[in-house]
Amino acid sequence: MSDTQTFLDTLKTRSQQRETEPSWIAARRQAGAARFEALGFPTRRDEEWKYTDVRSIAQGNFALTDNADFSPAQAAALTLPVDAYRLTFVDGVYAPALSDVDALPETVHVLPLSKALSENHEAVGGPLGRLTGVDFSAFAALNTAFMEEGAVVRIAPGTVVEKPILLQFLSRANGTPVMSHPRILVEAGGRSEATLIEHYCGDQDAANFTNVVGEFMLDRGAILNHYKLQEAPLLDMHVASMHVEQGRDTRYTSYNLNLGGALVRNDLISDLNGQGAETNFLGLFFGQGRQHVDNHTKVNHNAPLTFSNENYKGILDDRAHGVFNGKVYVKRDSQKIEGFQSNQNLLLSDRAQIDAKPELEIYADDVKCSHGTTTGQLDEEAIYALRTRGIDEATARGLLTLAFAGEVLEKVTLDAIAERVELAVAGKLPERFNLAGLVETAVALND
Amino acid sequence: MLQVTDLHVTVEDKEILKGLTLTINAGEVHAIMGPNGAGKSTLSAVIAGKDGYEVTQGSITFEGKDVLEMEIEERAQAGLLLGFQYPVEIPGVKNIYLLKSALNAQRKARGLEDMPAPEFMKLVKEKLGFMKMDASFLQRAVNEGFSGGEKKRNEILQMLVLQPKLAMLDEIDSGLDIDAMKVVADGVNSLRAEERAILLVTHYQRLLDYIVPDKVHVLVDGRIVKTGDAELAKQLEANGYEGIEESAA
């Protein structure tokens, strides 16, 4: 039996169990299944998957689940301490008991996809799949075939959402591994402003497969800060296909923070379609043990006077393997664009590995573009210097590792997220690394 | 306080220290002088615990404890602190963070609670003022982009905050203009106390006009060949090391 057949059989069983659904959804589902079957899982012969072997997913046998049972105490321990509007999904299943969106203003809609489909499926049906279609990849096609649940976020024009919107995905230690195929659909109206947090975490012993597709549409002048904190359990498999569409004068900032997962692949694409659109890709990936973390990013400068800034930092320990592939594409006659890309990697062990490939593809002549990638190790002299001040070796290494991540980490303004990253990358430190409060005191003393 | 006995040290199979013996008591300021290559920096590096130095014979004890058995950070926590000739730049680690973590690591090792933030800031502010440093230094990465003089002042600032029992200063005067030297010397002199000792390693007598030592040792070819008081340093300035090297040979 081929790898795809296992998944198609699960799909067939699921379809038979399912109640009737609108015909357009059934049609998309079929299209997804057909495309998935035709494409098959990618292999390392595919250029886009040259360094990432997905056999552990393809040869897995993942069940689907219908219950969202999760101990509230444990969920509370995992949840980011952020005052936010919150939707929680357990192995892909919506968990109303762990969600709270009651206080949302009328101009903001945050609801599970299942509810959005049942209430107003036509409004969702239009944008859903418009950016990430079934042709994008076998994983996107597979997601479409299975799509049932996820989050729909709609922000009316001119609305500034004061609190972050938190989408929390919990992975359980199940008897048999399960899979989920969440969809995230965000429509940010003109001149709206919001912060969205995707947070993946779960039971330490979980070994599930999450295959998420996210589509983010920014209308003229919209600002979206998008945190993706991926702290999935260390045996989880995580594939994410994220596609951003930016109209005129929009600003999108991605904080793509990857700490967990056995096998992780992120595809992040931004289409800069209107003049004045700006996209910022900030990334941090940390791998230990035998983790494999692959980040593929692409910025499409489709219009003149568009701007992109990308900074990805990789930290790899033990036998972890990182992949960075960043592409900046400038469409014909997209003049006066600026595209900057930087990727720096830190190898903490001799057996850690990174494959980094920056790519520029430019079809305009009046552009400012640069890219660069470096890989290095911790400075032993600096470790010695810190130790001579009484700081133990593990802390000294942690500090220098965090310092390496500094350029990215400093921009993470949500303390709860910065703390999680610090803890994962540097272990328990004696102080908060950025010491924001102290620095303020120091500045005050200057007066 | 510090007892170095018959110390032999090899670096890359070459013997640098050849039986060095030195006793430093609390309350004393010692200066070790000597020509280039005599082993001055080797001595402080071995005491601090730098890699690459092999002790083939002899011992170092600090307050009765075997220094060579201690980890680098344990030596610092015990109160043995080295000020570097060439302070390392540590990009991304703020000075304030270094000071706070180092101080609290030392306190923890001595069974004390972390110093409360307001008390800590008061302490740091006072020491900064003493070293004529601006509070903006605290937010800058350790030594990154600092001038030579700023780096040296930063080393002394760390000493003033951490209050070591034995402060070792390796060529702290190198690369300083006269104004910076005065500030650094004032900082070092403020450390002088009955319960503390200071070890200066220097090539030039000039520093000793500002920090007057109780004892001066002349280190030539891996051994201390002569010990005297501050007058000895002045003689060296006038006559150079040649005479002493000859008498030692």
XYZ file of C-alpha atoms in Angstrom:
696
model
C 0.000 0.000 0.000
C 1.363 3.406 -0.941
C 1.875 6.088 1.663
C -0.919 8.242 0.301
C -3.425 5.381 0.427
C -3.390 5.196 4.228
C -4.403 8.843 4.384
C -7.018 8.473 1.637
C -8.572 5.522 3.454
C -8.814 7.539 6.650
C -10.414 10.304 4.627
C -12.951 7.948 3.089
C -13.990 6.612 6.485
C -14.293 10.157 7.751
C -16.499 11.177 4.837
C -18.851 8.292 5.454
C -19.233 9.331 9.086
C -19.795 12.948 8.252
C -23.212 14.510 8.082
C -24.134 16.310 4.903
C -22.224 19.467 4.253
C -22.542 22.247 1.699
C -21.693 20.979 -1.734
C -18.911 23.504 -2.280
C -17.041 22.163 0.723
C -17.463 18.608 -0.476
C -16.192 19.670 -3.888
C -13.090 21.344 -2.421
C -12.458 18.365 -0.244
C -12.562 16.101 -3.276
C -10.276 18.423 -5.192
C -7.848 18.351 -2.272
C -7.916 14.578 -2.094
C -7.422 14.245 -5.847
C -4.516 16.676 -5.820
C -2.928 14.955 -2.842
C -3.223 11.603 -4.545
C -1.689 12.948 -7.734
C 1.187 14.756 -6.014
C 1.980 12.171 -3.381
C 4.206 13.065 -0.460
C 7.294 15.011 -1.508
C 10.624 13.228 -1.523
C 14.137 14.585 -1.305
C 14.261 14.539 -5.081
C 11.935 17.548 -4.990
C 14.026 20.710 -4.918
C 11.765 22.287 -2.281
C 12.219 19.281 -0.010
C 15.844 18.509 -0.722
C 16.921 18.585 2.930
C 13.725 17.437 4.600
C 12.667 13.835 4.648
C 8.950 13.496 5.411
C 8.821 9.709 5.501
C 8.111 9.737 9.228
C 4.856 11.493 8.346
C 4.131 9.643 5.121
C 4.628 6.229 6.662
C 2.791 7.099 9.846
C -0.704 5.922 10.613
C -2.545 8.818 12.159
C -6.074 8.623 13.477
C -8.563 11.462 13.746
C -10.159 12.423 17.009
C -13.477 14.015 17.907
C -13.015 14.909 21.503
C -11.255 17.883 22.998
C -10.797 16.567 26.532
C -7.859 18.179 28.240
C -7.222 18.688 31.908
C -7.944 22.365 32.664
C -5.081 22.453 35.153
C -2.625 21.241 32.573
C -3.993 23.536 29.921
C -3.551 26.417 32.335
C 0.072 25.424 32.851
C 0.727 25.370 29.108
C -1.205 28.491 28.220
C 0.761 31.658 27.600
C 0.140 34.135 30.391
C -1.165 36.780 28.034
C -4.377 38.733 28.407
C -5.906 37.718 25.104
C -9.004 36.626 23.232
C -8.499 32.915 23.059
C -9.531 29.953 20.946
C -8.203 26.548 21.961
C -8.016 23.409 19.884
C -7.076 20.003 21.238
C -5.605 17.768 18.554
C -7.445 19.998 16.107
C -10.808 19.782 17.863
C -12.321 23.017 19.141
C -12.400 23.190 22.932
C -15.036 25.743 24.030
C -14.232 25.175 27.703
C -10.669 26.358 27.121
C -11.656 29.288 24.931
C -12.769 32.792 25.755
C -13.814 35.294 23.151
C -16.844 36.711 24.947
C -15.477 40.196 25.391
C -14.674 40.756 21.728
C -15.763 44.075 20.300
C -18.512 43.871 17.693
C -16.139 44.789 14.917
C -13.949 41.756 15.499
C -14.950 38.176 14.800
C -12.896 35.321 16.155
C -14.603 31.986 15.825
C -13.924 28.354 15.113
C -14.097 27.442 11.433
C -16.862 24.894 12.064
C -19.072 27.606 13.492
C -18.205 30.076 10.746
C -19.108 27.500 8.140
C -22.426 26.629 9.732
C -23.419 30.269 10.323
C -22.269 31.967 7.196
C -20.464 29.595 4.984
C -20.591 31.725 1.871
C -18.598 34.547 3.436
C -15.948 32.051 4.475
C -16.058 30.026 1.280
C -14.842 32.905 -0.851
C -11.499 33.627 0.796
C -10.827 30.126 2.069
C -8.197 28.541 -0.139
C -7.745 31.645 -2.260
C -4.087 32.091 -1.194
C -3.073 28.560 -0.362
C -4.709 26.389 -2.943
C -4.468 22.642 -3.343
C -1.650 23.109 -5.850
C 0.700 24.663 -3.329
C 1.906 21.360 -1.932
C 0.779 17.853 -1.067
C 0.389 19.031 2.516
C -1.857 21.934 1.534
C -3.918 19.530 -0.592
C -4.114 17.064 2.291
C -5.221 19.828 4.611
C -7.959 20.841 2.179
C -9.182 17.261 1.916
C -9.473 16.995 5.690
C -10.419 20.566 6.611
C -13.052 20.740 9.309
C -11.800 22.991 12.020
C -9.622 25.978 12.615
C -9.983 29.660 13.264
C -11.609 32.469 11.356
C -10.589 35.990 12.296
C -12.274 38.985 10.710
C -11.399 42.509 11.690
C -13.596 45.316 10.426
C -11.930 48.311 8.743
C -10.492 50.871 11.110
C -10.597 48.596 14.149
C -7.643 48.506 16.497
C -7.828 45.275 18.474
C -6.409 46.124 21.862
C -5.716 42.627 23.127
C -3.891 39.920 21.183
C -5.910 37.141 19.588
C -4.486 33.846 20.765
C -5.015 30.613 18.860
C -3.839 27.775 21.018
C -3.219 24.297 19.638
C -2.698 21.573 22.215
C -1.291 18.174 21.373
C -2.195 15.232 23.616
C -0.308 12.066 24.441
C -2.780 9.677 22.820
C -2.580 5.903 22.679
C -2.292 6.135 18.932
C -0.916 9.202 17.195
C -3.524 11.499 15.733
C -3.432 14.099 13.009
C -5.132 17.431 12.629
C -5.434 19.796 9.689
C -6.333 23.212 11.069
C -7.164 26.148 8.814
C -6.522 29.692 9.848
C -8.182 32.457 7.916
C -7.476 36.048 8.822
C -9.068 39.004 7.066
C -7.711 42.288 8.350
C -9.822 45.206 7.142
C -8.420 48.503 5.912
C -6.389 50.427 8.516
C -7.132 47.811 11.149
C -4.466 46.814 13.607
C -4.101 43.548 15.491
C -1.752 41.045 17.054
C -2.328 37.381 16.394
C -0.585 34.616 18.315
C -0.491 31.028 17.138
C 0.762 28.849 19.941
C 1.528 25.146 19.600
C 2.289 23.103 22.676
C 1.112 19.993 24.486
C 1.804 16.903 26.563
C 5.465 16.075 26.744
C 4.932 12.551 25.378
C 2.609 13.484 22.541
C 3.585 12.288 19.057
C 0.981 13.747 16.744
C 0.960 15.313 13.318
C -0.285 18.851 12.798
C -0.704 20.104 9.252
C -1.861 23.691 9.387
C -2.698 26.067 6.555
C -2.903 29.772 7.298
C -4.131 32.529 5.020
C -3.733 36.152 5.994
C -5.293 38.947 3.974
C -4.375 42.524 4.769
C -6.489 45.227 3.224
C -5.177 48.696 2.522
C -3.320 50.179 5.475
C -3.823 47.176 7.768
C -1.190 46.251 10.344
C -0.847 42.672 11.538
C 1.699 41.351 14.022
C 1.766 37.607 13.749
C 3.492 35.522 16.394
C 3.874 31.836 15.790
C 5.310 30.200 18.886
C 5.904 26.587 18.041
C 6.642 24.697 21.246
C 5.179 21.413 20.094
C 6.154 18.298 22.059
C 9.501 16.905 20.921
C 7.971 13.941 19.113
C 5.319 15.949 17.293
C 5.409 16.520 13.567
C 4.480 19.977 12.408
C 3.917 21.269 8.889
C 2.667 24.811 8.338
C 1.850 26.564 5.088
C 1.315 30.268 5.645
C 0.457 32.721 2.936
C 0.098 36.463 3.404
C -1.479 38.878 0.940
C -0.679 42.536 1.448
C -2.468 45.442 -0.122
C -1.282 49.001 -0.360
C 0.449 50.522 2.706
C 0.023 47.406 4.822
C 2.538 46.207 7.344
C 2.882 42.577 8.285
C 5.385 41.284 10.829
C 5.949 37.593 11.355
C 7.679 36.324 14.493
C 8.298 32.730 13.590
C 9.665 31.131 16.757
C 10.352 27.425 16.551
C 11.440 25.562 19.624
C 9.667 22.210 19.522
C 8.741 19.325 17.289
C 10.640 16.341 15.899
C 10.044 17.313 12.301
C 9.067 20.866 11.509
C 8.489 22.527 8.183
C 7.260 26.073 7.786
C 6.452 27.701 4.488
C 5.886 31.423 4.812
C 5.025 33.495 1.779
C 4.189 37.145 1.545
C 2.761 38.760 -1.573
C 3.419 42.485 -1.581
C 0.751 43.557 -4.019
C 0.322 47.254 -3.293
C 2.711 50.178 -3.138
C 3.974 50.967 0.324
C 3.433 47.424 1.574
C 6.033 46.256 4.055
C 6.733 42.785 5.353
C 9.048 41.809 8.197
C 10.051 38.205 8.690
C 11.710 37.567 12.013
C 12.617 33.994 12.729
C 14.283 31.992 15.421
C 14.690 28.260 15.275
C 16.243 26.196 18.006
C 16.927 22.496 17.590
C 18.360 19.897 19.945
C 18.477 16.115 20.085
C 17.575 14.977 16.601
C 15.095 17.723 15.835
C 14.712 18.751 12.234
C 13.532 22.307 11.583
C 13.011 23.578 8.057
C 11.996 27.153 7.277
C 11.164 28.118 3.727
C 10.284 31.756 3.210
C 9.421 33.745 0.144
C 8.741 37.411 -0.390
C 7.119 38.389 -3.662
C 7.656 42.042 -4.494
C 4.805 42.244 -6.970
C 4.473 46.034 -6.865
C 6.896 48.953 -6.916
C 7.812 50.701 -3.674
C 7.439 47.627 -1.503
C 9.737 46.693 1.343
C 10.870 43.494 2.979
C 13.143 42.802 5.909
C 14.042 39.309 6.912
C 16.193 38.124 9.785
C 16.346 34.430 10.690
C 18.542 33.067 13.431
C 19.169 29.356 13.792
C 20.590 27.686 16.902
C 21.338 24.000 16.639
C 22.647 21.658 19.291
C 23.335 17.908 19.511
C 22.452 16.298 16.185
C 19.752 18.758 15.209
C 19.377 19.690 11.576
C 18.201 23.090 10.427
C 17.219 24.265 6.983
C 16.790 27.844 5.885
C 15.661 28.719 2.403
C 14.760 32.323 1.843
C 13.725 33.676 -1.490
C 13.211 37.275 -2.472
C 11.468 37.696 -5.786
C 11.119 41.040 -7.543
C 8.586 41.074 -10.332
C 9.350 42.746 -13.645
C 9.337 46.545 -13.295
C 8.718 46.506 -9.543
C 11.033 49.494 -9.174
C 12.190 51.224 -5.993
C 11.780 48.170 -3.857
C 13.977 47.303 -0.892
C 14.551 43.728 0.123
C 16.945 42.747 2.880
C 17.579 39.272 4.119
C 19.907 37.891 6.757
C 20.311 34.388 8.098
C 22.783 33.583 10.837
C 23.257 30.211 12.417
C 24.959 29.065 15.564
C 26.091 25.487 15.901
C 26.465 24.386 19.501
C 27.725 20.932 18.667
C 30.002 19.348 16.080
C 27.222 17.098 14.886
C 24.577 19.764 14.401
C 23.922 20.682 10.813
C 22.505 23.582 8.828
C 21.625 23.885 5.172
C 21.111 27.523 4.298
C 20.183 28.847 0.911
C 19.329 32.473 0.287
C 17.963 33.243 -3.151
C 17.370 36.489 -4.973
C 15.423 36.654 -8.193
C 15.181 40.181 -9.545
C 13.492 41.429 -12.700
C 13.735 45.173 -12.088
C 16.758 47.456 -12.212
C 16.082 50.138 -9.618
C 16.101 48.048 -6.454
C 18.018 47.781 -3.197
C 18.488 44.180 -2.204
C 20.953 42.320 -0.052
C 21.236 38.935 1.500
C 23.727 36.992 3.496
C 24.114 33.894 5.582
C 26.720 32.956 8.168
C 27.317 30.011 10.446
C 29.499 30.012 13.526
C 30.080 28.759 17.037
C 30.142 30.265 20.496
C 33.156 32.406 21.354
C 35.154 30.401 23.914
C 37.057 33.534 24.988
C 33.779 35.199 25.919
C 32.676 32.126 27.877
C 35.940 32.248 29.802
C 35.528 35.972 30.459
C 32.029 35.430 31.881
C 33.195 32.548 34.055
C 35.994 34.674 35.515
C 33.206 36.885 36.839
C 31.617 33.990 38.715
C 29.010 32.984 36.145
C 28.859 29.215 35.728
C 29.624 27.660 32.373
C 26.089 26.546 31.504
C 24.752 30.023 32.217
C 27.598 31.635 30.282
C 26.796 29.496 27.252
C 23.106 30.250 27.650
C 23.770 33.963 27.812
C 25.907 33.979 24.706
C 23.375 31.846 22.877
C 20.633 34.276 23.802
C 22.857 37.166 22.836
C 23.187 35.600 19.404
C 19.417 35.519 19.135
C 19.261 39.071 20.467
C 18.468 40.945 17.266
C 15.351 38.850 16.822
C 14.462 38.382 20.474
C 14.655 42.098 21.240
C 11.795 42.668 18.836
C 9.571 40.204 20.668
C 7.672 42.699 22.760
C 5.335 40.207 24.404
C 7.183 39.261 27.590
C 5.378 35.962 28.025
C 6.691 34.808 24.659
C 10.211 36.163 25.164
C 10.401 34.301 28.467
C 9.436 31.005 26.860
C 12.101 31.468 24.225
C 14.724 32.371 26.814
C 13.939 29.327 28.882
C 14.101 26.994 25.906
C 17.274 28.414 24.421
C 19.289 29.263 27.527
C 17.764 27.222 30.334
C 16.832 28.770 33.637
C 18.760 32.005 33.913
C 19.297 33.923 37.134
C 17.666 37.018 35.671
C 15.382 37.952 32.831
C 17.812 38.425 30.005
C 16.552 41.718 28.680
C 16.204 43.117 32.221
C 13.811 45.673 30.838
C 12.870 47.039 34.258
C 16.450 47.470 35.367
C 17.449 49.208 32.199
C 14.635 51.682 32.714
C 15.882 52.270 36.241
C 19.344 52.870 34.830
C 18.007 55.389 32.367
C 16.090 57.156 35.113
C 19.293 57.359 37.153
C 20.884 59.223 34.297
C 18.630 62.195 34.893
C 45.551 34.838 51.706
C 47.236 33.686 48.486
C 50.108 31.255 48.618
C 51.902 30.263 45.426
C 54.580 27.668 46.030
C 57.254 26.461 43.599
C 54.909 26.883 40.655
C 55.974 25.389 37.349
C 53.746 26.072 34.356
C 54.058 24.859 30.797
C 52.356 26.329 27.754
C 52.462 24.263 24.598
C 55.329 22.193 25.982
C 57.392 25.273 26.812
C 58.055 25.939 30.464
C 57.120 29.530 31.303
C 57.061 29.593 35.103
C 59.990 27.782 36.650
C 59.432 27.564 40.362
C 57.616 30.725 41.354
C 56.889 31.323 45.016
C 54.753 34.198 46.265
C 52.843 34.982 49.456
C 50.210 37.707 49.574
C 48.539 38.651 52.841
C 45.295 40.493 53.381
C 45.684 44.265 53.313
C 48.715 44.187 51.014
C 49.270 45.580 47.549
C 51.822 43.657 45.509
C 53.284 44.548 42.146
C 54.928 42.063 39.848
C 57.197 43.635 37.302
C 59.359 42.138 34.688
C 60.445 42.229 31.076
C 58.283 40.913 28.247
C 58.108 37.138 28.172
C 59.056 36.716 31.816
C 55.742 35.004 32.623
C 53.836 37.875 34.271
C 50.560 37.301 32.468
C 50.942 33.541 32.779
C 50.829 33.803 36.546
C 47.518 35.695 36.671
C 46.025 33.511 33.929
C 46.865 30.328 35.853
C 45.395 31.746 39.041
C 42.192 32.689 37.168
C 42.026 29.253 35.539
C 42.515 29.894 31.834
C 42.733 26.882 29.536
C 45.996 25.895 27.929
C 48.254 26.269 30.949
C 49.608 23.086 32.456
C 50.796 23.139 36.022
C 53.541 20.537 36.191
C 54.676 21.201 39.732
C 53.837 23.324 42.741
C 50.633 24.628 44.276
C 48.345 27.626 44.598
C 46.134 28.049 47.643
C 43.671 30.812 48.402
C 42.490 31.088 51.993
C 43.751 27.568 52.466
C 41.834 26.096 49.525
C 43.492 24.456 46.525
C 42.836 26.899 43.698
C 43.881 24.437 40.992
C 41.020 22.151 42.024
C 38.426 24.904 41.643
C 36.361 25.684 38.551
C 36.971 29.087 36.972
C 33.673 30.466 38.292
C 34.289 29.033 41.775
C 37.527 31.014 41.979
C 35.653 34.199 41.157
C 32.854 33.377 43.588
C 35.457 32.797 46.298
C 36.743 36.323 45.711
C 39.626 35.865 43.270
C 39.051 38.272 40.432
C 41.190 38.999 37.398
C 41.081 42.273 35.500
C 42.155 41.594 31.941
C 44.865 43.262 29.932
C 42.673 42.838 26.861
C 39.039 42.730 27.995
C 36.903 40.606 25.682
C 33.966 42.061 23.795
C 30.774 40.154 24.481
C 28.226 41.251 21.879
C 24.605 41.102 22.939
C 25.238 40.744 26.681
C 24.493 44.014 28.435
C 26.888 45.319 31.066
C 24.055 45.606 33.539
C 23.210 41.947 33.015
C 26.795 40.865 33.529
C 27.097 42.880 36.735
C 23.843 41.634 38.175
C 24.330 37.964 37.312
C 27.941 37.996 38.494
C 27.096 39.666 41.777
C 24.184 37.340 42.454
C 26.203 34.258 41.483
C 28.780 35.286 44.076
C 26.094 35.944 46.684
C 24.444 32.626 45.967
C 27.761 30.802 46.407
C 28.069 32.491 49.793
C 24.544 31.561 50.834
C 23.105 35.038 50.380
C 19.870 36.066 48.701
C 19.932 38.063 45.446
C 20.525 41.728 46.042
C 17.198 43.585 45.667
C 17.045 45.624 42.453
C 16.878 49.098 44.047
C 19.861 48.362 46.294
C 21.750 46.955 43.325
C 21.056 50.001 41.175
C 22.122 52.307 43.977
C 25.383 50.410 44.280
C 26.011 50.443 40.539
C 25.174 54.105 40.232
C 27.649 54.987 42.961
C 30.430 52.938 41.367
C 29.700 54.305 37.921
C 30.034 57.817 39.267
C 33.326 56.919 40.890
C 34.677 55.595 37.579
C 33.333 58.677 35.761
C 31.176 56.463 33.565
C 27.801 57.345 32.158
C 24.745 55.216 32.994
C 24.378 54.508 29.278
C 27.326 52.104 29.681
C 25.012 49.731 31.481
C 22.854 49.201 28.453
C 25.718 48.681 26.071
C 27.011 45.213 25.338
C 30.048 44.296 27.411
C 33.074 46.116 25.958
C 31.562 46.186 22.478
C 32.870 49.216 20.648
C 34.507 50.519 23.830
C 37.753 52.465 23.551
C 40.810 50.996 25.266
C 40.347 53.322 28.224
C 36.640 52.508 28.529
C 37.391 48.797 28.579
C 39.869 49.226 31.419
C 37.478 51.398 33.383
C 34.827 48.758 32.852
C 37.128 46.117 34.351
C 37.597 48.254 37.447
C 33.862 48.949 37.616
C 33.289 45.198 37.800
C 35.838 44.996 40.620
C 34.124 47.789 42.524
C 30.738 46.092 42.241
C 31.988 42.585 42.974
C 34.392 43.602 45.775
C 36.876 40.738 45.416
C 39.098 39.559 48.237
C 42.057 39.443 45.891
C 42.000 41.710 42.859
C 44.524 40.769 40.190
C 45.075 43.433 37.574
C 46.955 42.391 34.489
C 48.651 45.345 32.778
C 45.718 47.533 33.727
C 47.751 50.596 32.699
C 48.483 49.540 29.142
C 47.010 51.833 26.547
C 45.779 54.432 29.043
C 46.358 58.154 28.746
C 47.217 60.012 31.909
C 43.648 61.094 32.736
C 42.254 57.610 32.296
C 45.122 56.220 34.321
C 44.231 58.510 37.221
C 40.605 57.365 37.151
C 41.656 53.723 37.024
C 44.203 54.225 39.799
C 41.595 55.977 41.968
C 39.322 53.018 41.413
C 42.009 50.549 42.407
C 43.060 52.613 45.419
C 39.458 52.691 46.620
C 39.647 48.895 46.813
C 42.504 49.039 49.299
C 41.296 47.642 52.582
C 42.525 45.594 55.493
C 40.628 42.518 54.431
C 41.565 42.770 50.759
C 44.704 42.261 48.725
C 45.667 43.579 45.308
C 48.114 42.119 42.832
C 49.279 44.394 40.040
C 51.071 42.963 37.081
C 52.802 45.657 35.116
C 55.627 46.358 32.750
C 56.031 49.993 33.675
C 56.769 51.804 36.885
C 54.449 54.668 35.915
C 51.339 52.962 37.346
C 53.075 52.555 40.680
C 53.306 56.327 41.098
C 49.547 56.272 41.427
C 49.062 52.956 43.180
C 51.904 52.652 45.630
C 52.606 48.980 46.361
C 53.710 47.483 49.650
C 55.859 44.958 47.862
C 57.447 44.814 44.423
C 58.600 41.539 42.899
C 60.808 41.261 39.874
C 59.917 38.345 37.663
C 62.592 37.228 35.249
C 62.543 34.021 33.233
C 59.795 32.353 35.236
C 61.117 33.093 38.717
C 60.909 35.928 41.199
C 64.492 37.104 41.398
C 64.118 40.054 43.693
C 61.570 41.441 46.132
C 61.571 44.886 47.670
C 59.371 47.871 48.433
C 58.165 50.694 46.182
C 61.749 51.956 45.916
C 62.690 48.856 43.927
C 60.284 49.870 41.184
C 61.980 53.264 40.910
C 65.383 51.622 40.624
C 64.072 49.439 37.848
C 62.757 52.508 36.082
C 66.199 54.104 36.277
C 68.370 51.082 35.549
C 66.154 48.683 33.623
C 65.927 44.944 34.105
C 69.370 44.143 32.716
C 71.266 44.468 35.936
C 68.829 42.263 37.780
C 68.774 39.680 35.022
C 72.538 39.475 35.172
C 72.612 39.119 38.920
C 69.963 36.407 38.670
C 71.851 34.493 35.987
